Amino acid sequence: MRRGMVIDLEKCIGCRSCAVACKQHNAQPAGNWWNRVVTPGSDQHQTAPEKGREYFLPIHCQHCQNAPCEKVCPVGATFRADDGTILVDYERCIGCRYCMAACPYGVRQFNWEDPEQAMSRYHYQDGYAFGNPREYRYQGRLVYAPVRTKGIVEKCHFCVHYLDQGLDPACVRGCPGKARTVGDLDDPDSVVSRLIRDKNGFQLLPEKGTRPNVYYLPPKRKEA
Amino acid sequence: MSTTKKIAYLVTAALMVAGFAAWGYQLKEGLVLTHMRNSYSWGLYVSTLAFFVGNAAGGLVLSSLIYLFGVKKLKPFAKIGALCAFANVTAAMFAILPDIGKPFRIHNMILHPQLLSPLVWDVAVLNLYALISLVYLYLLMLPELTGPFARIAIRVKDPEAFSETWARRLAPFSLVAAVGIHVVTAWVFSTQGSRDWWFSPALAPDFVAVALASGTALVMLAAVLVYGIRDLYRDAYRTLAVFISVAFFIHLFLMYNDMFIHLWYGAEEARETLAITLRQYLPAHLFEVLAPLAAVVALLSARVRESAAAVAASCVLLISGVLVHRFLIMPAAFDRVPLTIAPLGLQNVTWSVPIASGRYTETGDTFVTAWHYFPSAIEITIVLGVVAYMCFLVMVAIDRLPITERST
């Protein structure tokens, strides 16, 4: 079993629902985004770089098979789950940020200050808090907590805290365009494997040799 | 105690206290007090680590020149070399501590070391080198550990001969450990394929070359401050000056050779990366090259070497150039986003995918591509504190321990 994701850029409407769902479900502190959607070539999101040349690209952890972040971590806080997902142990991380230097995708987020303090500067209504309130441990290691401490690195974990309940990641469930599919990349008959085969699935930065478990399907046409 | 010395002690002590206080404040508030961002995640602290590691090379140069290559005239400087090595390699480790987000979890490096990580190798080899330089310094001092120091001296029949024999036996190990700290520190960067600026086989040899230049310059600086210019040491100073120059020219060759092949081929990612160092940071680049160049030209002149002040100034100039060189490890690595893609359907366009800054401000951009990093006052204060620690330790040791030659 190698858990992977396919994102169909033909179906992505650039609404950023996945980024918001991700941020909400995973209680990301102010300023940190595990998931982002960009409009390649443009100066502003959702403005075309050039007439007839607009498409959207969602980016989060690529869960690489040759993951530089996993290899550089001096304490093994970044580790690989049995299904190939790259997780971060919030209790082990020493905050050296070597993984952030190592990652070519810019998806790793550091808690530069106390997340609660950062949230207070947002001026939400009193008592408002978002995010799944329950901690989650994978093989005894803390890989999700509603409140992280300052000084550690965090990132997309393919919503490992919903896996036991048989639920897909929040970004998949929250996508109105149904652009995202998760499945087993080791199984040639899985939906994800077939999509990659039939629709010319490609990876980001293949030249870096990271072998991501996230694939993209190219858009057939661009928004006019 | 002379007034100059008193002022030196006072200033370094004050800077250490300030640095420590700044670190305490940073521990409380978090690394938000630095000017680093998610897109620019390593800054002055890591640059300073590389700087001090390089400065620690002096001990090796002296011990191997004396005991492996038989350059006996350098022997009066051997203890200064070992002392500078110890002071700088420990300073390197102090410089990296404030960069750690969770310093109180640092024991995880021992409990759960992940052996593929170059950072684990670096911590191991830095500690080993600190230990070797300390043992080495002790061995060299042994014959003179008399009077009040007698109780820390191990009892051997002939301390002179014991010291000489064991210093010679230790020299090859210290050579390996010393080359090791530069190579492994370089590997921390040069193994990272995500950063084109670092991902080069030239980086490790270049780190060794830079270290041999700055480490030796530091020993020469300490020696000239302690001994001044004397007939007895004229030849030794000349040897050090030649050694520094050769090391620096090898560094220039390695650095520009690397840049040259990339510029010639002209791939866009390489040109954009090099433009950061050569265009955006041109004044800094000019300083990192021209300041040490001026220093070695000066040091090679016999007339300049007649003046202790001129020698000291040249060494300081060279070391400052190396500090700027170490600072420049970061901009070209972090100011170009590795995830730079060619948008589908566009001709001859590359586009950098913005990264969440990690900082919430009401007016600042949430997603950024370039960040013109300059260290914050907190970062500078902490680093000055570490520099002060290094100077303070060297001064105290020279004052209190039998480091310098008594015969003169």
XYZ file of C-alpha atoms in Angstrom:
632
model
C 0.000 0.000 0.000
C 1.384 3.344 -1.031
C -1.077 6.116 -0.371
C -1.038 8.759 -3.051
C -3.128 11.542 -4.455
C -4.071 12.646 -7.925
C -5.170 16.241 -8.509
C -6.949 16.912 -11.783
C -6.079 20.448 -12.878
C -8.856 20.265 -15.457
C -11.359 20.095 -12.629
C -9.738 22.557 -10.230
C -11.665 25.822 -10.217
C -9.171 27.687 -8.035
C -11.671 28.249 -5.216
C -9.181 27.418 -2.464
C -11.771 25.377 -0.563
C -9.103 22.694 -0.055
C -6.726 25.211 1.525
C -9.463 26.467 3.844
C -10.709 22.977 4.753
C -7.129 21.942 5.459
C -6.471 24.980 7.602
C -9.698 24.495 9.554
C -9.513 20.751 10.122
C -5.878 20.880 11.098
C -6.079 23.978 13.317
C -3.286 25.765 11.505
C -2.046 28.827 13.328
C -2.091 32.269 11.791
C 0.327 32.624 8.905
C 0.801 28.869 8.391
C -0.774 27.145 5.390
C -0.195 23.445 4.755
C -2.044 23.688 1.482
C -2.051 26.502 -1.047
C -3.510 27.059 -4.485
C -1.647 29.245 -6.955
C -2.282 30.612 -10.428
C 0.979 29.882 -12.262
C 2.344 32.818 -14.198
C 0.144 35.493 -12.647
C 0.958 38.242 -10.194
C -2.324 37.866 -8.335
C -4.313 34.754 -7.563
C -7.233 34.283 -9.966
C -6.022 36.838 -12.413
C -4.878 35.452 -15.722
C -1.172 35.848 -16.467
C -2.020 36.385 -20.087
C -5.382 36.099 -21.801
C -6.495 32.500 -22.123
C -3.627 31.123 -20.078
C -5.139 30.562 -16.678
C -5.089 27.409 -14.579
C -4.751 26.631 -10.881
C -2.207 24.538 -9.046
C -2.854 23.267 -5.496
C 0.343 22.439 -3.579
C 0.945 20.686 -0.283
C 3.351 18.036 0.958
C 4.142 15.707 -1.940
C 4.852 12.744 0.399
C 7.967 11.902 -1.583
C 9.317 8.368 -1.786
C 12.836 9.821 -1.698
C 11.963 12.485 0.857
C 14.887 14.819 1.651
C 13.056 16.075 4.763
C 12.946 12.551 6.190
C 16.632 11.981 5.498
C 17.904 15.247 6.993
C 15.877 15.132 10.223
C 18.529 14.607 12.920
C 16.110 13.076 15.420
C 13.763 11.089 13.189
C 10.860 13.399 14.057
C 9.925 13.353 10.381
C 9.142 9.736 9.602
C 7.321 7.564 7.136
C 4.078 5.789 8.006
C 3.472 2.252 6.746
C 1.475 3.615 3.800
C 4.300 5.941 2.737
C 2.796 9.119 4.217
C 5.409 11.457 5.689
C 4.476 12.454 9.250
C 5.976 14.791 11.859
C 6.211 13.781 15.511
C 5.332 17.011 17.344
C 6.896 15.748 20.553
C 10.227 14.794 18.990
C 10.904 17.755 16.644
C 13.718 19.997 17.896
C 12.935 22.819 15.475
C 16.252 22.941 13.599
C 14.373 23.593 10.309
C 16.825 21.495 8.305
C 13.780 19.839 6.689
C 12.595 23.245 5.468
C 15.933 23.854 3.771
C 15.764 20.347 2.299
C 12.216 20.486 0.932
C 12.038 21.848 -2.628
C 8.250 22.345 -2.466
C 8.117 24.984 0.305
C 5.375 23.126 2.159
C 6.884 22.911 5.609
C 5.712 25.432 8.171
C 7.497 26.526 11.312
C 5.806 27.837 14.443
C 7.809 31.035 14.783
C 5.796 32.069 17.823
C 3.284 30.520 20.177
C 0.304 29.573 17.939
C -2.213 30.810 20.497
C -0.470 34.164 20.625
C -0.462 34.353 16.822
C -4.177 33.521 16.789
C -4.965 36.230 19.309
C -3.572 38.808 16.912
C -6.173 37.662 14.379
C -8.920 39.134 16.582
C -11.376 36.271 16.220
C -14.500 36.458 18.339
C -13.949 35.460 21.940
C -13.809 31.736 22.453
C -13.736 30.953 18.748
C -11.383 28.133 17.913
C -11.227 25.886 14.901
C -9.702 22.515 14.173
C -10.272 18.944 15.198
C -10.109 19.090 18.994
C -8.744 15.567 19.523
C -5.069 14.662 19.544
C -4.053 11.804 17.292
C -1.185 9.373 17.765
C 0.230 7.146 15.058
C 1.991 4.155 16.634
C 2.220 6.128 19.848
C 3.699 9.231 18.252
C 1.877 12.543 18.390
C 1.209 13.495 14.759
C -1.794 15.748 15.291
C -2.650 18.090 18.130
C -5.162 20.945 18.032
C -2.580 23.302 19.524
C 1.076 22.965 18.630
C 3.870 24.524 20.636
C 6.156 27.195 19.275
C 9.452 26.088 17.796
C 8.366 22.999 15.847
C 7.759 22.238 12.179
C 4.432 20.990 10.819
C 2.953 20.124 7.450
C 0.300 18.132 5.557
C -0.107 14.587 6.924
C -2.784 13.384 4.482
C -5.252 13.809 7.396
C -3.834 10.789 9.171
C -6.196 11.548 12.070
C -9.197 10.633 9.881
C -7.714 7.498 8.385
C -9.015 5.175 11.148
C -12.549 6.443 10.509
C -12.180 5.569 6.846
C -12.392 9.212 5.859
C -10.477 10.851 3.030
C -8.366 13.942 3.746
C -10.288 17.170 4.368
C -9.090 18.685 1.077
C -10.550 15.744 -0.866
C -13.888 15.904 0.922
C -14.048 19.685 0.710
C -13.316 19.998 -3.016
C -16.418 21.180 -4.889
C -14.856 20.348 -8.250
C -14.052 16.777 -7.189
C -10.549 17.385 -8.494
C -8.819 15.227 -5.887
C -8.609 11.454 -5.608
C -6.701 9.366 -3.082
C -5.780 5.728 -3.403
C -3.124 3.060 -3.588
C -0.381 3.881 -6.078
C 1.090 0.373 -5.725
C -2.095 -1.147 -7.101
C -2.102 -0.768 -10.908
C -5.896 -1.155 -10.959
C -6.642 1.542 -8.388
C -8.469 4.654 -9.531
C -5.400 6.818 -8.924
C -3.118 4.534 -10.918
C -5.592 4.439 -13.805
C -5.989 8.220 -13.791
C -2.224 8.703 -13.925
C -1.937 6.211 -16.770
C -4.880 7.422 -18.824
C -4.550 11.143 -18.348
C -0.787 11.733 -18.461
C -0.271 12.248 -14.738
C 2.861 14.229 -13.920
C 4.820 15.119 -10.770
C 6.252 18.441 -9.630
C 10.026 18.901 -9.988
C 10.756 15.376 -11.261
C 14.340 16.525 -11.900
C 14.923 16.740 -8.147
C 14.558 12.978 -7.861
C 12.168 13.152 -4.914
C 9.573 10.796 -6.506
C 6.422 12.378 -5.048
C 3.309 10.380 -4.215
C 1.199 13.317 -5.394
C 0.429 13.422 -9.113
C -1.234 16.088 -11.232
C -3.340 15.677 -14.355
C -2.778 18.435 -16.929
C -5.730 20.643 -17.873
C -7.029 20.055 -21.393
C -7.929 23.656 -21.992
C -7.496 26.896 -20.157
C -10.154 29.220 -18.813
C -10.942 31.852 -21.425
C 46.479 44.385 34.112
C 46.797 46.956 31.349
C 43.921 49.311 30.561
C 43.460 47.855 27.072
C 43.108 44.419 28.557
C 40.650 45.640 31.182
C 38.521 47.250 28.485
C 38.702 44.073 26.406
C 37.495 41.972 29.339
C 34.764 44.442 30.172
C 33.475 44.682 26.597
C 33.476 40.923 25.989
C 31.811 40.278 29.358
C 29.130 42.866 28.617
C 28.508 41.413 25.150
C 28.220 37.906 26.586
C 25.653 39.060 29.139
C 23.720 40.924 26.421
C 23.826 37.879 24.131
C 22.629 35.604 26.879
C 19.804 37.977 27.799
C 18.795 38.220 24.129
C 18.702 34.429 23.891
C 16.538 34.271 27.006
C 14.122 36.751 25.471
C 14.082 34.763 22.228
C 13.384 31.554 24.175
C 10.369 33.223 25.707
C 8.942 34.814 22.551
C 10.098 32.305 19.945
C 12.087 32.681 16.756
C 9.509 35.252 15.659
C 12.081 37.749 16.987
C 14.463 36.826 14.180
C 13.969 38.008 10.623
C 13.725 34.483 9.241
C 10.566 33.272 7.496
C 9.248 29.963 6.213
C 10.725 30.819 2.830
C 14.059 31.853 4.381
C 14.387 29.372 7.194
C 18.101 29.592 7.989
C 19.921 32.855 8.608
C 22.722 34.383 10.592
C 22.898 31.637 13.238
C 23.669 28.880 10.750
C 26.058 31.164 8.821
C 27.865 31.831 12.079
C 28.128 28.118 12.770
C 29.964 27.699 9.462
C 32.115 30.741 10.263
C 33.307 29.415 13.626
C 33.834 25.907 12.300
C 36.161 27.438 9.713
C 38.025 29.467 12.317
C 38.623 26.308 14.321
C 40.966 25.005 11.625
C 43.991 26.802 13.080
C 44.758 24.062 15.587
C 44.993 21.488 12.824
C 47.209 23.623 10.624
C 49.706 24.136 13.404
C 49.710 20.597 14.763
C 50.021 18.953 11.380
C 52.626 21.408 10.088
C 54.715 20.889 13.208
C 54.312 17.193 13.873
C 53.517 15.735 10.465
C 55.520 18.045 8.209
C 58.275 19.028 10.627
C 57.928 22.824 10.501
C 59.478 23.261 13.960
C 59.625 27.045 13.863
C 55.844 27.173 14.387
C 56.102 25.359 17.700
C 55.747 28.498 19.864
C 52.283 28.965 18.313
C 51.089 25.382 18.764
C 49.276 26.025 22.038
C 47.649 29.195 20.716
C 46.444 27.119 17.764
C 44.923 24.414 19.942
C 43.300 27.042 22.151
C 41.782 28.898 19.169
C 40.523 25.582 17.809
C 38.780 24.717 21.060
C 37.342 28.220 21.532
C 35.975 28.347 17.984
C 34.564 24.863 17.757
C 32.673 25.388 21.014
C 31.581 28.830 19.772
C 30.215 27.098 16.651
C 28.043 24.886 18.842
C 26.890 27.852 20.937
C 26.024 29.732 17.736
C 23.709 26.964 16.557
C 21.833 26.562 19.861
C 19.716 29.735 19.486
C 18.699 28.540 16.001
C 16.992 25.512 17.527
C 13.270 26.032 18.065
C 13.151 23.545 20.953
C 16.606 23.668 22.563
C 15.405 21.746 25.610
C 14.753 18.762 23.372
C 18.325 18.684 22.105
C 18.870 15.396 23.976
C 16.757 13.772 21.236
C 19.948 13.933 19.152
C 21.438 11.363 21.529
C 18.269 9.392 22.332
C 16.956 9.182 18.769
C 19.785 9.989 16.371
C 18.773 9.552 12.738
C 22.023 8.375 11.244
C 21.341 9.521 7.667
C 21.257 13.158 8.751
C 24.407 15.182 8.042
C 23.468 17.292 11.069
C 23.979 14.278 13.340
C 27.408 13.674 11.807
C 28.241 17.349 12.242
C 27.343 17.424 15.929
C 29.370 14.242 16.486
C 32.471 15.444 14.663
C 32.334 18.932 16.238
C 32.246 17.428 19.725
C 35.046 15.030 18.853
C 37.144 17.901 17.542
C 36.479 19.969 20.672
C 37.650 17.041 22.778
C 40.765 16.450 20.666
C 41.773 20.128 20.766
C 41.339 20.177 24.521
C 43.431 17.032 25.013
C 45.989 18.389 22.594
C 46.219 21.714 24.417
C 46.610 19.885 27.716
C 49.399 17.678 26.341
C 51.305 20.689 25.042
C 50.982 22.497 28.378
C 51.944 19.457 30.427
C 55.660 20.249 30.865
C 54.729 23.676 32.210
C 51.956 22.566 34.521
C 53.934 23.325 37.680
C 53.343 25.388 40.791
C 49.630 26.114 41.180
C 48.857 23.953 38.135
C 50.679 20.901 39.458
C 47.498 19.314 40.781
C 45.941 19.098 37.295
C 49.097 17.604 35.804
C 49.210 13.866 35.262
C 52.338 12.347 36.781
C 54.779 11.099 34.203
C 58.523 10.584 34.467
C 59.547 13.000 31.749
C 56.736 15.458 30.948
C 58.711 17.048 28.081
C 59.197 13.780 26.256
C 55.688 12.548 27.103
C 54.147 15.736 25.737
C 56.230 15.577 22.553
C 55.521 11.881 21.896
C 51.782 12.087 22.466
C 51.371 15.346 20.570
C 52.997 13.626 17.614
C 50.792 10.558 18.019
C 47.650 12.672 18.235
C 48.504 14.836 15.201
C 47.179 12.466 12.495
C 43.871 12.012 14.360
C 43.475 15.725 14.839
C 44.157 16.196 11.122
C 41.364 13.768 10.205
C 38.929 15.285 12.721
C 39.801 18.792 11.591
C 39.305 18.114 7.894
C 36.199 16.225 8.988
C 34.498 19.212 10.626
C 34.745 21.290 7.444
C 33.755 18.511 5.082
C 30.790 17.427 7.191
C 29.660 21.017 7.781
C 29.810 21.541 4.011
C 27.812 18.327 3.469
C 25.026 19.744 5.629
C 24.501 22.120 2.710
C 25.940 20.385 -0.344
C 23.814 17.240 0.029
C 20.664 19.311 -0.480
C 19.517 18.892 -4.068
C 16.650 21.287 -3.465
C 19.031 24.262 -3.260
C 21.041 24.744 -6.460
C 23.401 27.162 -4.712
C 24.585 24.477 -2.286
C 24.284 21.306 -4.349
C 27.866 21.177 -5.564
C 30.797 18.814 -5.101
C 33.006 21.921 -4.901
C 31.500 23.022 -1.593
C 33.306 20.585 0.721
C 36.823 21.232 -0.643
C 35.999 24.947 -0.662
C 34.998 24.812 3.010
C 38.372 23.219 3.778
C 40.214 25.935 1.819
C 38.317 28.796 3.476
C 38.883 27.216 6.885
C 42.615 26.863 6.335
C 42.773 30.560 5.448
C 40.589 31.960 8.236
C 41.676 29.486 10.921
C 45.339 30.221 10.290
C 44.667 33.967 10.136
C 43.058 33.755 13.565
C 46.104 32.007 15.047
C 48.366 34.582 13.406
C 46.217 37.374 14.857
C 46.379 35.906 18.361
C 50.130 35.296 18.045
C 50.910 38.804 16.878
C 48.789 40.275 19.680
C 50.564 38.124 22.259
C 54.128 38.216 21.022
C 54.289 41.217 18.710
C 56.929 41.209 15.998
C 60.150 39.556 17.096
C 63.193 38.444 15.169
C 62.721 34.954 16.552
C 59.249 34.590 14.977
C 59.832 36.450 11.693
C 60.197 33.219 9.762
C 57.172 31.649 11.430
C 54.993 34.638 10.485
C 56.220 34.384 6.899
C 55.239 30.695 6.792
C 51.780 31.461 8.161
C 51.300 34.301 5.645
C 52.232 32.044 2.723
C 49.968 29.288 4.026
C 47.004 31.680 4.395
C 47.545 33.050 0.892
C 47.737 29.646 -0.775
C 44.590 28.496 1.027
C 42.748 31.668 0.034
C 43.736 31.393 -3.628
C 42.596 27.768 -3.708
C 39.265 28.973 -2.282
C 38.952 31.627 -5.005
C 39.693 29.008 -7.638
C 37.133 26.522 -6.286
C 34.435 29.179 -5.929
C 34.842 30.807 -9.339
C 35.394 27.491 -11.090
C 32.000 26.391 -9.817
C 30.337 29.642 -10.884
C 32.084 29.624 -14.256
C 30.821 26.255 -15.451
C 27.241 27.163 -14.529
C 27.419 30.589 -16.125
C 28.907 29.145 -19.302
C 26.152 26.567 -19.694
C 23.627 29.275 -18.900
C 20.688 27.269 -17.535
C 18.100 29.637 -16.172
C 17.996 28.245 -12.626
C 21.772 28.580 -12.326
C 21.798 32.088 -13.770
C 19.016 33.229 -11.435
C 20.780 31.680 -8.459
C 24.125 33.255 -9.293
C 22.501 36.621 -9.999
C 21.488 36.786 -6.337
C 25.109 36.601 -5.182
C 26.714 38.447 -8.084
C 24.121 41.155 -8.690
C 21.735 41.574 -5.752
C 24.484 41.084 -3.169
C 27.289 42.547 -5.288
C 28.743 44.790 -2.551
C 28.856 41.832 -0.155
C 30.387 39.624 -2.831
C 33.030 42.241 -3.617
C 33.863 42.468 0.073
C 34.130 38.700 0.565
C 36.678 38.579 -2.272
C 38.505 41.904 -2.139
C 38.960 42.227 1.636
C 40.770 38.889 2.041
C 42.626 39.537 -1.216
C 43.936 42.852 0.136
C 44.782 41.072 3.377
C 46.862 38.334 1.746
C 48.644 40.820 -0.514
C 49.545 42.802 2.611
C 50.575 39.741 4.609
C 52.847 38.543 1.792
C 54.836 41.770 1.990
C 57.829 41.562 4.334
C 57.477 45.269 5.088
C 53.882 44.889 6.290
C 54.992 42.022 8.502
C 57.325 44.455 10.319
C 54.299 46.040 11.988
C 52.215 44.120 14.505
C 49.301 46.496 13.931
C 49.391 45.971 10.163
C 49.512 42.186 10.544
C 46.634 42.252 13.028
C 44.573 44.538 10.776
C 45.191 42.277 7.765
C 44.120 39.188 9.689
C 40.965 40.948 10.921
C 40.214 42.049 7.344
C 40.573 38.493 6.057
C 38.401 37.047 8.820
C 35.707 39.703 8.207
C 35.717 38.801 4.525
C 35.199 35.164 5.466
C 32.325 36.145 7.780
C 30.595 37.869 4.843
C 31.367 34.802 2.704
C 29.576 32.662 5.282
C 26.625 35.059 5.355
C 26.333 34.622 1.578
C 25.698 30.883 2.029
C 22.037 31.754 2.589
C 20.659 34.439 0.195
C 21.174 32.550 -3.059
C 19.814 29.387 -1.435
C 16.629 30.917 -0.050
C 15.818 33.915 -2.236
C 15.062 31.734 -5.213
C 12.142 29.408 -4.508
C 13.145 25.857 -5.513
C 9.616 25.204 -6.772
C 10.022 27.422 -9.833
C 8.059 26.024 -12.730
C 7.300 26.744 -16.377
C 3.547 27.539 -16.411
C 1.694 25.357 -18.903
C 1.090 27.064 -22.209
C 3.483 29.959 -21.729
C 6.673 30.408 -23.719
C 9.993 31.156 -22.046
C 8.458 31.963 -18.687
C 9.400 30.532 -15.336
C 7.398 31.289 -12.261
C 8.197 30.829 -8.587
C 5.436 29.338 -6.456
C 4.923 31.553 -3.376
C 5.430 30.077 0.098
C 3.367 30.865 3.211
C 5.504 33.275 5.235
C 4.555 31.674 8.556
C 4.017 35.088 10.091
C 0.688 36.796 10.438
C 0.721 40.557 10.107
C -2.226 42.724 9.244
C -0.503 44.331 6.296
C 2.147 41.820 5.205
C 1.713 39.306 2.395
C 0.634 35.829 3.441
C 2.501 34.166 0.570
C 5.945 35.311 -0.478
C 8.600 34.389 -3.024
C 11.588 36.508 -2.055
C 12.492 37.827 1.328
C 15.309 40.285 1.699
C 16.687 38.907 4.887
C 18.851 40.948 7.151
C 19.381 39.682 10.702
C 17.322 41.295 13.462
C 18.872 43.113 16.423
C 18.235 40.005 18.545
C 20.096 37.771 16.104
C 23.018 40.189 15.915
C 23.166 40.570 19.711
C 23.222 36.817 20.235
C 25.939 36.311 17.609
C 28.040 39.140 19.079
C 27.705 37.385 22.424
C 29.137 34.201 20.916
C 32.001 36.123 19.281
C 32.661 37.724 22.670
C 32.686 34.297 24.339
C 35.321 33.109 21.858
C 37.543 36.173 22.432
C 37.021 36.061 26.192
C 37.963 32.401 26.437
C 41.132 32.921 24.394
C 42.139 35.963 26.495
C 41.498 34.295 29.844
C 43.360 31.168 28.839
C 46.357 33.108 27.576
C 46.361 35.152 30.788
C 45.997 32.300 33.227
C 47.408 29.178 31.607
C 50.932 28.476 30.392
C 49.984 29.070 26.767
C 52.730 31.456 25.687
C 56.481 30.791 25.638
C 58.102 31.757 28.928
C 61.650 31.853 27.581
C 61.057 35.122 25.741
